[in-house]
Short mmCIF file of C-alpha atoms in Angstrom, two decimals:
data_model
loop_
_atom_site.label_atom_id
_atom_site.label_comp_id
_atom_site.label_asym_id
_atom_site.label_seq_id
_atom_site.Cartn_x
_atom_site.Cartn_y
_atom_site.Cartn_z
CA UNK A 1 147.43 98.80 68.01
CA UNK A 2 148.08 97.42 71.47
CA UNK A 3 149.70 94.04 71.72
CA UNK A 4 146.81 92.69 73.75
CA UNK A 5 144.37 93.66 71.04
CA UNK A 6 146.43 91.84 68.45
CA UNK A 7 146.34 88.63 70.43
CA UNK A 8 143.07 87.60 68.87
CA UNK A 9 143.37 83.87 68.73
CA UNK A 10 142.93 81.45 71.58
CA UNK A 11 145.18 78.43 71.00
CA UNK A 12 142.62 75.76 71.88
CA UNK A 13 140.47 74.66 74.81
CA UNK A 14 142.72 73.75 77.71
CA UNK A 15 142.60 70.72 79.95
CA UNK A 16 142.01 71.66 83.56
CA UNK A 17 143.54 70.19 86.67
CA UNK A 18 146.79 68.88 85.31
CA UNK A 19 149.88 68.66 87.44
CA UNK A 20 152.89 70.65 86.34
CA UNK A 21 156.48 70.22 87.46
CA UNK A 22 158.73 73.21 86.83
CA UNK A 23 162.39 72.65 87.57
CA UNK A 24 164.12 76.00 87.96
CA UNK A 25 167.87 76.24 87.70
CA UNK A 26 170.29 79.10 87.64
CA UNK A 27 170.84 82.44 89.28
CA UNK A 28 167.65 84.44 89.95
CA UNK A 29 168.62 87.65 88.19
CA UNK A 30 170.79 86.31 85.38
CA UNK A 31 167.79 86.63 83.08
CA UNK A 32 164.03 87.09 83.39
CA UNK A 33 163.67 83.46 84.31
CA UNK A 34 162.38 84.20 87.81
CA UNK A 35 159.76 86.55 86.40
CA UNK A 36 158.71 83.96 83.83
CA UNK A 37 158.42 81.22 86.45
CA UNK A 38 156.31 83.42 88.73
CA UNK A 39 154.07 84.39 85.80
CA UNK A 40 153.66 80.75 84.78
CA UNK A 41 152.85 79.58 88.29
CA UNK A 42 150.33 82.39 88.79
CA UNK A 43 148.50 81.58 85.55
CA UNK A 44 148.66 77.80 86.04
CA UNK A 45 147.05 78.14 89.47
CA UNK A 46 144.35 80.45 88.09
CA UNK A 47 143.64 77.77 85.46
CA UNK A 48 143.09 75.20 88.23
CA UNK A 49 146.29 73.23 87.71
CA UNK A 50 148.49 71.82 90.46
CA UNK A 51 152.06 73.05 90.37
CA UNK A 52 155.30 71.79 91.84
CA UNK A 53 158.28 74.11 91.56
CA UNK A 54 161.68 72.58 92.19
CA UNK A 55 164.41 75.15 92.78
CA UNK A 56 168.00 74.14 92.23
CA UNK A 57 171.27 76.06 92.21
CA UNK A 58 170.95 79.80 92.61
CA UNK A 59 167.18 79.57 92.41
CA UNK A 60 167.18 78.30 96.00
CA UNK A 61 167.82 81.90 97.09
CA UNK A 62 164.48 83.12 95.70
CA UNK A 63 162.78 82.15 98.94
CA UNK A 64 165.31 83.32 101.50
CA UNK A 65 163.63 84.64 104.63
CA UNK A 66 166.23 87.40 104.81
CA UNK A 67 164.85 88.93 101.60
CA UNK A 68 161.94 90.26 103.70
CA UNK A 69 158.78 91.43 101.96
CA UNK A 70 160.18 94.31 99.94
CA UNK A 71 163.16 94.80 97.69
CA UNK A 72 165.64 97.59 98.41
CA UNK A 73 164.66 100.97 97.08
CA UNK A 74 165.12 101.33 93.35
CA UNK A 75 167.67 104.09 92.88
CA UNK A 76 166.10 105.05 89.56
CA UNK A 77 162.99 106.04 91.49
CA UNK A 78 164.97 108.81 93.16
CA UNK A 79 165.44 110.40 89.74
CA UNK A 80 161.88 109.96 88.59
CA UNK A 81 160.05 111.23 91.65
CA UNK A 82 158.71 107.84 92.68
CA UNK A 83 160.43 107.59 96.02
CA UNK A 84 157.36 106.08 97.60
CA UNK A 85 157.33 103.12 95.19
CA UNK A 86 158.01 99.72 96.67
CA UNK A 87 158.55 96.36 95.03
CA UNK A 88 157.77 92.98 96.51
CA UNK A 89 160.63 90.55 96.99
CA UNK A 90 160.58 87.15 95.32
CA UNK A 91 159.98 85.61 98.75
CA UNK A 92 156.87 87.77 99.19
CA UNK A 93 155.67 86.90 95.69
CA UNK A 94 156.11 83.17 96.34
CA UNK A 95 154.32 83.55 99.68
CA UNK A 96 151.44 85.21 97.82
CA UNK A 97 151.26 82.36 95.33
CA UNK A 98 151.33 79.77 98.12
CA UNK A 99 148.53 81.64 99.83
CA UNK A 100 146.28 81.79 96.79
CA UNK A 101 146.98 78.20 95.74
CA UNK A 102 144.78 76.50 98.35
CA UNK A 103 147.33 73.72 98.59
CA UNK A 104 147.85 73.31 94.84
CA UNK A 105 151.37 74.75 94.86
CA UNK A 106 154.42 73.00 96.26
CA UNK A 107 157.61 75.07 96.33
CA UNK A 108 160.56 72.74 96.81
CA UNK A 109 164.11 73.77 97.64
CA UNK A 110 166.98 71.43 96.86
CA UNK A 111 168.82 70.89 100.14
CA UNK A 112 172.17 70.28 98.48
CA UNK A 113 172.06 73.47 96.40
CA UNK A 114 170.72 75.46 99.34
CA UNK A 115 173.49 74.26 101.63
CA UNK A 116 176.17 74.91 99.05
CA UNK A 117 175.06 78.57 98.95
CA UNK A 118 174.54 78.99 102.67
CA UNK A 119 170.90 79.69 101.95
CA UNK A 120 169.62 77.88 105.03
CA UNK A 121 167.09 80.42 106.28
CA UNK A 122 164.19 79.62 103.99
CA UNK A 123 160.80 81.29 104.33
CA UNK A 124 157.87 79.40 105.86
CA UNK A 125 155.76 77.43 103.41
CA UNK A 126 158.53 76.04 101.22
CA UNK A 127 159.73 72.48 101.56
CA UNK A 128 163.41 71.61 101.72
CA UNK A 129 164.07 68.27 100.11
CA UNK A 130 166.84 65.93 99.07
CA UNK A 131 168.29 66.24 95.58
CA UNK A 132 167.51 62.57 95.11
CA UNK A 133 163.78 63.33 95.04
CA UNK A 134 164.08 65.33 91.83
CA UNK A 135 163.12 62.51 89.48
CA UNK A 136 160.31 61.33 91.72
CA UNK A 137 158.56 64.71 91.61
CA UNK A 138 159.30 65.09 87.91
CA UNK A 139 157.82 61.70 87.07
CA UNK A 140 154.74 62.29 89.23
CA UNK A 141 153.61 65.26 87.15
CA UNK A 142 151.51 65.18 83.98
CA UNK A 143 153.72 67.86 82.44
CA UNK A 144 157.35 68.41 83.37
CA UNK A 145 159.72 71.09 82.23
CA UNK A 146 163.20 72.05 83.36
CA UNK A 147 163.96 75.72 82.88
CA UNK A 148 167.24 77.57 82.94
CA UNK A 149 170.83 76.39 83.10
CA UNK A 150 171.25 72.68 82.58
CA UNK B 1 152.74 61.47 65.51
CA UNK B 2 153.43 63.49 68.63
CA UNK B 3 152.93 67.10 69.59
CA UNK B 4 155.69 69.21 71.05
CA UNK B 5 155.83 72.59 72.72
CA UNK B 6 159.27 74.08 72.23
CA UNK B 7 160.04 77.20 74.25
CA UNK B 8 162.92 79.42 73.18
CA UNK B 9 163.97 81.97 75.80
CA UNK B 10 167.18 83.17 74.17
CA UNK B 11 168.15 84.89 70.97
CA UNK B 12 170.79 83.66 68.56
CA UNK B 13 173.20 86.47 69.42
CA UNK B 14 173.48 85.37 73.04
CA UNK B 15 173.33 81.60 72.58
CA UNK B 16 174.55 79.74 69.48
CA UNK B 17 172.45 76.75 70.52
CA UNK B 18 169.36 78.66 69.40
CA UNK B 19 170.21 77.68 65.85
CA UNK B 20 170.22 74.01 66.83
CA UNK B 21 166.96 74.39 68.73
CA UNK B 22 165.24 75.79 65.64
CA UNK B 23 166.72 72.97 63.59
CA UNK B 24 165.22 70.47 66.01
CA UNK B 25 161.84 72.17 65.52
CA UNK B 26 162.26 71.96 61.75
CA UNK B 27 163.30 68.33 61.90
CA UNK B 28 160.37 67.34 64.14
CA UNK B 29 158.05 69.22 61.84
CA UNK B 30 159.53 67.45 58.82
CA UNK B 31 158.79 64.13 60.46
CA UNK B 32 155.15 65.12 60.72
CA UNK B 33 154.95 66.09 64.39
CA UNK B 34 152.85 69.02 65.47
CA UNK B 35 155.01 71.83 66.82
CA UNK B 36 154.08 74.86 68.91
CA UNK B 37 157.12 77.09 69.20
CA UNK B 38 156.86 79.67 71.96
CA UNK B 39 159.22 82.63 71.98
CA UNK B 40 159.69 84.24 75.39
CA UNK B 41 162.19 86.57 77.09
CA UNK B 42 164.99 87.34 74.65
CA UNK B 43 163.58 84.68 72.35
CA UNK B 44 161.03 87.19 71.05
CA UNK B 45 163.86 89.09 69.37
CA UNK B 46 163.88 86.27 66.81
CA UNK B 47 160.32 87.19 65.91
CA UNK B 48 161.14 90.59 64.44
CA UNK B 49 160.70 90.69 60.69
CA UNK B 50 163.98 89.85 58.97
CA UNK B 51 165.69 88.79 62.19
CA UNK B 52 165.74 85.09 61.38
CA UNK B 53 164.75 83.74 57.95
CA UNK B 54 164.73 80.16 59.20
CA UNK B 55 162.14 81.06 61.82
CA UNK B 56 159.99 82.73 59.22
CA UNK B 57 160.16 79.59 57.07
CA UNK B 58 159.25 77.51 60.10
CA UNK B 59 156.23 79.70 60.86
CA UNK B 60 154.89 79.02 57.37
CA UNK B 61 154.83 75.25 57.77
CA UNK B 62 151.32 73.82 58.17
CA UNK B 63 152.09 71.79 61.28
CA UNK B 64 154.01 74.56 63.07
CA UNK B 65 152.62 77.47 65.04
CA UNK B 66 154.90 80.18 66.42
CA UNK B 67 153.82 82.27 69.39
CA UNK B 68 155.47 85.31 70.93
CA UNK B 69 154.88 86.23 74.58
CA UNK B 70 153.18 89.63 74.80
CA UNK B 71 154.94 90.70 78.00
CA UNK B 72 158.38 89.92 76.54
CA UNK B 73 157.49 91.91 73.43
CA UNK B 74 156.31 94.87 75.47
CA UNK B 75 159.42 94.96 77.62
CA UNK B 76 161.52 95.10 74.45
CA UNK B 77 159.35 97.73 72.78
CA UNK B 78 158.48 95.38 69.93
CA UNK B 79 155.14 96.11 68.27
CA UNK B 80 152.94 93.57 66.55
CA UNK B 81 153.42 95.14 63.13
CA UNK B 82 157.18 94.66 63.44
CA UNK B 83 156.93 90.87 63.64
CA UNK B 84 157.54 88.40 60.85
CA UNK B 85 154.42 87.09 59.08
CA UNK B 86 152.80 84.08 60.69
CA UNK B 87 153.98 84.79 64.22
CA UNK B 88 151.14 85.21 66.68
CA UNK B 89 151.13 87.16 69.90
CA UNK B 90 149.87 85.39 73.00
CA UNK B 91 149.36 86.16 76.66
CA UNK B 92 150.68 83.90 79.38
CA UNK B 93 147.14 82.60 79.81
CA UNK B 94 147.14 81.44 76.20
CA UNK B 95 150.67 80.06 76.43
CA UNK B 96 149.74 78.03 79.49
CA UNK B 97 146.80 76.60 77.53
CA UNK B 98 149.23 75.56 74.82
CA UNK B 99 151.54 73.92 77.34
CA UNK B 100 148.79 72.01 79.13
CA UNK B 101 146.60 71.04 76.17
CA UNK B 102 146.60 67.40 75.15
CA UNK B 103 149.65 65.24 75.62
CA UNK B 104 152.35 67.64 74.62
CA UNK B 105 155.93 67.53 75.74
CA UNK B 106 157.26 71.00 76.61
CA UNK B 107 160.96 71.56 76.12
CA UNK B 108 162.60 74.73 77.42
CA UNK B 109 165.71 76.32 76.03
#
């Protein structure tokens, strides 16, 4: 039986239009954290919530302009006959989320962490902000969660 | 009494703190709080039958629900019939409903 078919219970009716703050720490590819964050943001926006993502540490490189729209070719595709496959970069995925959000997504980049990594060339649409604003954004939200390395 | 959403993203073989996180869930449950424990990423490895007896005991408590992220299960080739009793599979849509319902306090590990 497929996993989707086994998911037969809806937790409970959800409250719409809450504000979520997701603090994202750590290196983008150390785990699936980046994937999880992007999945969460996508679903939260589709459920009409407002989302603020705060990227700290290595997560500030998720939105580098130099990532361009596509990731480098996957070398495994050479072996599996999928040489025409392409994969969107995290910057392109964030740009897509910002585009679909109709202003309900704020993607914040910690200036201190960004500078420490030389990640100055951020993509359009993200907001670079002082580390001292972290608590302000966290406290503004109905629901706050810090994910990754602490 | 309060309600908590605890999210475990690691398995006990990669992070010894997982044990403490599950103990926190058990303690909060013992104090009467409502607990939704979400397993995601490597955390779903705890959900396999026999992988963690303390998690199975937790899942049987009346004020605790344990949810495993379907995508994380799929990417680890874990099938529903391989999970411990009482653990439910949920999509990200359902997990987001858990996180945003009521006045819960989500805690990520």
